[in-house]
Amino acid sequence: MGKPTGFMEYERVELAYEPASDRIVHYNEFVKPMSDAEIGIQGARCMDCGIPYCHQGCPVNNIIPDWNDLVYQQDWEAAIEVLHSTNNFPEFTGRICPAPCEASCTLNIDDNPVAIKAIERAIADKAWEQGWVKPQVPTHRTGKRIAVVGSGPAGLACAQQLARAGHTVSLYEKEDRIGGLLRYGIPDFKLAKVMIDRRMSQMRAEGVEFHTHCHIGVDLPVARLMDEYDAVVLSGGSEKPRDLDVPGRSYNGIHFAMDFLRANSKRVQGVYVPDEDFISANDKHVIVIGGGDTGSDCIGTSNRHGAKSVIQIELLDKPPEKEDKGLTWPDWPNKLRTSTSQEEGCERMWNVLTKSFESDADGNVTLLNYVLVRWDKDANGRWQMSEVEGSEGQLKADLVLLAMGFVHPVHEGMLDELREAKGLELDPRGNVKGNTEGPQAYYTNVEGVFAAGDMRRGQSLVVWAIREGRQCARAVDEWLMGRSDLPR
């Protein structure tokens, strides 16, 4: 390392944001970038530790110490080459990844990890600004044709890797634009969609063909893909939302979170959404049920709509303010985290179980009835929930957003067709069954059909989807050609 003592000389500095009062009036990204010199100092904090656990903490196994040092040396062009060797889309992960690499950083033992996420973002942004990101057009074509279904991060990564191996790749997306969750699920204030558009331009030059408005299993039978292509990759998302089976669930004003976010993102991006399909939080008391990233995105969007109030409720216990390093490091700890959207304004409640909803005479939701719960371990060490007697309460609600996660991919259509015609196997959770290790990694039980990302693993992080897309591409290439030079 160029500065082995940097971690003792320089303090950790994180990216700054626009004030909440300024940013909630627009849907643009609100991060204030650091200068090249400031990022270089953060890179100098990488301590040349004997075992860089950040490699293990990062799902795509980014070679983090190398590009930290290159940024310290101000060799940005070399840094993007190292970063691209493991990650197709560092500008995505540099914005929306929760940075498990930082949790694994040796310096995190005393809560001062290297600012890896900020450095990654800076490298990617610098590379685009300087024109260093260019298409990697293959020198030969194999003549093999591959269909990739689903254009989220797994599908994009898989398609790009396969195109670079010389295959002809067609990427199918049911929505009107490419990107999957990145496009319409993640708000623009967290990820500007130009990030997707310029990657699409790169991938087109590399030979990827994009097909939108094409819902496989609905608009086009999957059997046709299997007839016309040498291999098919299932890389769609885990889109079946977890529902809430309580009295009053059908009242007006109770919606799945993704329906709320998708319609809003479309309007922000200039896509026409009829008023009857748009869900507004303006001047409403909003309840968000679910404490994860999707719930957080609902909070940020509701505040930008001009919500009267926002309350986020979570069924589980409130996490500890600080983890026990001796028990958790270098793994991802369970600790209290506050997102930028939560900082913009909301009340957070834990141990809340929704019991029912009430409505007005027109069937519009007005109240959420709840009870507090506690969690205790039974004799077998399993957590059991029980209601706290006398803890019943009510919350005013004009709009309720269900952000309780996703159970598995949508089965209707493509997967049901494959199950009926080919006997496609699902795992016990309802995901497409497939391993990630061994000679048949990412294979399904159907010949020539592969699965990667949330379609295979269930709801997860963008960085895990990129990893699986890349690894699946190698598996497909090896299956078609007998060998593969693609990285795993």
GROMACS .gro file of N, CA, C and O in nm, residues 10-18 30-45 68 71 74 76 94-95 102 113-126 129:
model
  188
   10TYR      N    1  -0.554   0.981   0.901
   10TYR     CA    2  -0.671   1.046   0.842
   10TYR      C    3  -0.799   0.990   0.903
   10TYR      O    4  -0.811   0.870   0.929
   11GLU      N    5  -0.895   1.077   0.923
   11GLU     CA    6  -1.025   1.038   0.975
   11GLU      C    7  -1.115   0.990   0.862
   11GLU      O    8  -1.102   1.034   0.748
   12ARG      N    9  -1.205   0.902   0.895
   12ARG     CA   10  -1.307   0.859   0.799
   12ARG      C   11  -1.400   0.977   0.770
   12ARG      O   12  -1.448   1.044   0.863
   13VAL      N   13  -1.424   1.003   0.643
   13VAL     CA   14  -1.518   1.105   0.602
   13VAL      C   15  -1.620   1.043   0.508
   13VAL      O   16  -1.581   0.976   0.411
   14GLU      N   17  -1.747   1.062   0.537
   14GLU     CA   18  -1.852   1.006   0.453
   14GLU      C   19  -1.907   1.113   0.359
   14GLU      O   20  -1.885   1.233   0.379
   15LEU      N   21  -1.978   1.069   0.258
   15LEU     CA   22  -2.039   1.163   0.164
   15LEU      C   23  -2.142   1.249   0.236
   15LEU      O   24  -2.216   1.201   0.322
   16ALA      N   25  -2.148   1.375   0.199
   16ALA     CA   26  -2.245   1.467   0.257
   16ALA      C   27  -2.367   1.476   0.166
   16ALA      O   28  -2.362   1.440   0.047
   17TYR      N   29  -2.478   1.521   0.224
   17TYR     CA   30  -2.604   1.531   0.151
   17TYR      C   31  -2.658   1.673   0.156
   17TYR      O   32  -2.626   1.751   0.247
   18GLU      N   33  -2.742   1.705   0.059
   18GLU     CA   34  -2.818   1.829   0.066
   18GLU      C   35  -2.905   1.825   0.192
   18GLU      O   36  -2.946   1.717   0.237
   30PHE      N   37  -2.903   1.358  -0.437
   30PHE     CA   38  -2.872   1.471  -0.351
   30PHE      C   39  -2.738   1.457  -0.277
   30PHE      O   40  -2.710   1.528  -0.181
   31VAL      N   41  -2.653   1.366  -0.323
   31VAL     CA   42  -2.522   1.347  -0.263
   31VAL      C   43  -2.428   1.457  -0.310
   31VAL      O   44  -2.427   1.495  -0.428
   32LYS      N   45  -2.348   1.509  -0.218
   32LYS     CA   46  -2.245   1.607  -0.252
   32LYS      C   47  -2.112   1.534  -0.270
   32LYS      O   48  -2.056   1.483  -0.172
   33PRO      N   49  -2.061   1.524  -0.392
   33PRO     CA   50  -1.938   1.447  -0.414
   33PRO      C   51  -1.816   1.512  -0.349
   33PRO      O   52  -1.810   1.634  -0.330
   34MET      N   53  -1.718   1.429  -0.316
   34MET     CA   54  -1.591   1.478  -0.266
   34MET      C   55  -1.499   1.510  -0.384
   34MET      O   56  -1.519   1.463  -0.496
   35SER      N   57  -1.396   1.587  -0.356
   35SER     CA   58  -1.295   1.615  -0.458
   35SER      C   59  -1.206   1.494  -0.477
   35SER      O   60  -1.203   1.401  -0.393
   36ASP      N   61  -1.129   1.492  -0.585
   36ASP     CA   62  -1.036   1.382  -0.610
   36ASP      C   63  -0.938   1.367  -0.494
   36ASP      O   64  -0.905   1.255  -0.452
   37ALA      N   65  -0.889   1.479  -0.444
   37ALA     CA   66  -0.792   1.475  -0.335
   37ALA      C   67  -0.855   1.417  -0.208
   37ALA      O   68  -0.792   1.337  -0.137
   38GLU      N   69  -0.981   1.456  -0.181
   38GLU     CA   70  -1.049   1.405  -0.061
   38GLU      C   71  -1.073   1.255  -0.071
   38GLU      O   72  -1.054   1.182   0.028
   39ILE      N   73  -1.113   1.209  -0.188
   39ILE     CA   74  -1.131   1.065  -0.207
   39ILE      C   75  -0.998   0.993  -0.196
   39ILE      O   76  -0.989   0.883  -0.139
   40GLY      N   77  -0.893   1.053  -0.247
   40GLY     CA   78  -0.760   0.994  -0.236
   40GLY      C   79  -0.718   0.972  -0.092
   40GLY      O   80  -0.659   0.868  -0.058
   41ILE      N   81  -0.750   1.068  -0.006
   41ILE     CA   82  -0.719   1.054   0.136
   41ILE      C   83  -0.796   0.938   0.197
   41ILE      O   84  -0.743   0.861   0.278
   42GLN      N   85  -0.923   0.922   0.157
   42GLN     CA   86  -1.001   0.809   0.207
   42GLN      C   87  -0.942   0.677   0.161
   42GLN      O   88  -0.940   0.578   0.234
   43GLY      N   89  -0.892   0.674   0.036
   43GLY     CA   90  -0.825   0.554  -0.012
   43GLY      C   91  -0.698   0.523   0.065
   43GLY      O   92  -0.662   0.406   0.085
   44ALA      N   93  -0.631   0.629   0.112
   44ALA     CA   94  -0.508   0.611   0.189
   44ALA      C   95  -0.533   0.544   0.324
   44ALA      O   96  -0.439   0.493   0.386
   45ARG      N   97  -0.658   0.543   0.369
   45ARG     CA   98  -0.689   0.483   0.499
   45ARG      C   99  -0.689   0.330   0.494
   45ARG      O  100  -0.689   0.265   0.598
   68ASN      N  101  -0.843   0.098  -0.381
   68ASN     CA  102  -0.822   0.201  -0.280
   68ASN      C  103  -0.684   0.265  -0.296
   68ASN      O  104  -0.669   0.387  -0.293
   71VAL      N  105  -0.656   0.482  -0.613
   71VAL     CA  106  -0.718   0.613  -0.595
   71VAL      C  107  -0.627   0.704  -0.511
   71VAL      O  108  -0.613   0.823  -0.539
   74GLN      N  109  -0.392   0.843  -0.722
   74GLN     CA  110  -0.460   0.922  -0.825
   74GLN      C  111  -0.449   0.858  -0.964
   74GLN      O  112  -0.452   0.926  -1.066
   76TRP      N  113  -0.669   0.689  -1.151
   76TRP     CA  114  -0.811   0.658  -1.160
   76TRP      C  115  -0.843   0.561  -1.272
   76TRP      O  116  -0.931   0.476  -1.260
   94GLY      N  117  -2.232   0.158  -0.603
   94GLY     CA  118  -2.178   0.272  -0.531
   94GLY      C  119  -2.284   0.366  -0.480
   94GLY      O  120  -2.256   0.455  -0.399
   95ARG      N  121  -2.408   0.347  -0.527
   95ARG     CA  122  -2.519   0.430  -0.483
   95ARG      C  123  -2.617   0.357  -0.391
   95ARG      O  124  -2.666   0.415  -0.295
  102GLU      N  125  -1.788  -0.265   0.404
  102GLU     CA  126  -1.745  -0.175   0.511
  102GLU      C  127  -1.766  -0.239   0.648
  102GLU      O  128  -1.686  -0.219   0.740
  113PRO      N  129  -1.450   0.222   0.949
  113PRO     CA  130  -1.407   0.151   0.828
  113PRO      C  131  -1.367   0.248   0.717
  113PRO      O  132  -1.405   0.365   0.718
  114VAL      N  133  -1.293   0.196   0.622
  114VAL     CA  134  -1.261   0.274   0.503
  114VAL      C  135  -1.392   0.307   0.432
  114VAL      O  136  -1.485   0.225   0.428
  115ALA      N  137  -1.401   0.428   0.375
  115ALA     CA  138  -1.524   0.471   0.306
  115ALA      C  139  -1.530   0.407   0.167
  115ALA      O  140  -1.526   0.475   0.063
  116ILE      N  141  -1.544   0.276   0.165
  116ILE     CA  142  -1.533   0.198   0.042
  116ILE      C  143  -1.642   0.236  -0.058
  116ILE      O  144  -1.616   0.253  -0.178
  117LYS      N  145  -1.764   0.250  -0.009
  117LYS     CA  146  -1.876   0.280  -0.100
  117LYS      C  147  -1.857   0.415  -0.168
  117LYS      O  148  -1.880   0.429  -0.289
  118ALA      N  149  -1.812   0.516  -0.094
  118ALA     CA  150  -1.788   0.648  -0.152
  118ALA      C  151  -1.677   0.643  -0.256
  118ALA      O  152  -1.685   0.709  -0.361
  119ILE      N  153  -1.573   0.564  -0.229
  119ILE     CA  154  -1.462   0.551  -0.323
  119ILE      C  155  -1.508   0.481  -0.450
  119ILE      O  156  -1.475   0.523  -0.562
  120GLU      N  157  -1.586   0.374  -0.434
  120GLU     CA  158  -1.637   0.301  -0.551
  120GLU      C  159  -1.721   0.392  -0.640
  120GLU      O  160  -1.704   0.394  -0.763
  121ARG      N  161  -1.809   0.467  -0.578
  121ARG     CA  162  -1.893   0.560  -0.654
  121ARG      C  163  -1.807   0.663  -0.728
  121ARG      O  164  -1.832   0.692  -0.846
  122ALA      N  165  -1.707   0.715  -0.660
  122ALA     CA  166  -1.622   0.818  -0.721
  122ALA      C  167  -1.545   0.761  -0.840
  122ALA      O  168  -1.529   0.829  -0.943
  123ILE      N  169  -1.495   0.638  -0.828
  123ILE     CA  170  -1.421   0.577  -0.939
  123ILE      C  171  -1.512   0.563  -1.061
  123ILE      O  172  -1.474   0.597  -1.174
  124ALA      N  173  -1.633   0.510  -1.039
  124ALA     CA  174  -1.725   0.488  -1.150
  124ALA      C  175  -1.764   0.620  -1.216
  124ALA      O  176  -1.766   0.633  -1.339
  125ASP      N  177  -1.796   0.720  -1.134
  125ASP     CA  178  -1.836   0.850  -1.190
  125ASP      C  179  -1.722   0.915  -1.267
  125ASP      O  180  -1.743   0.974  -1.374
  126LYS      N  181  -1.601   0.905  -1.214
  126LYS     CA  182  -1.484   0.960  -1.283
  126LYS      C  183  -1.463   0.890  -1.417
  126LYS      O  184  -1.432   0.955  -1.519
  129GLU      N  185  -1.712   1.023  -1.667
  129GLU     CA  186  -1.680   1.162  -1.702
  129GLU      C  187  -1.563   1.169  -1.800
  129GLU      O  188  -1.561   1.253  -1.890
   0.00000   0.00000   0.00000
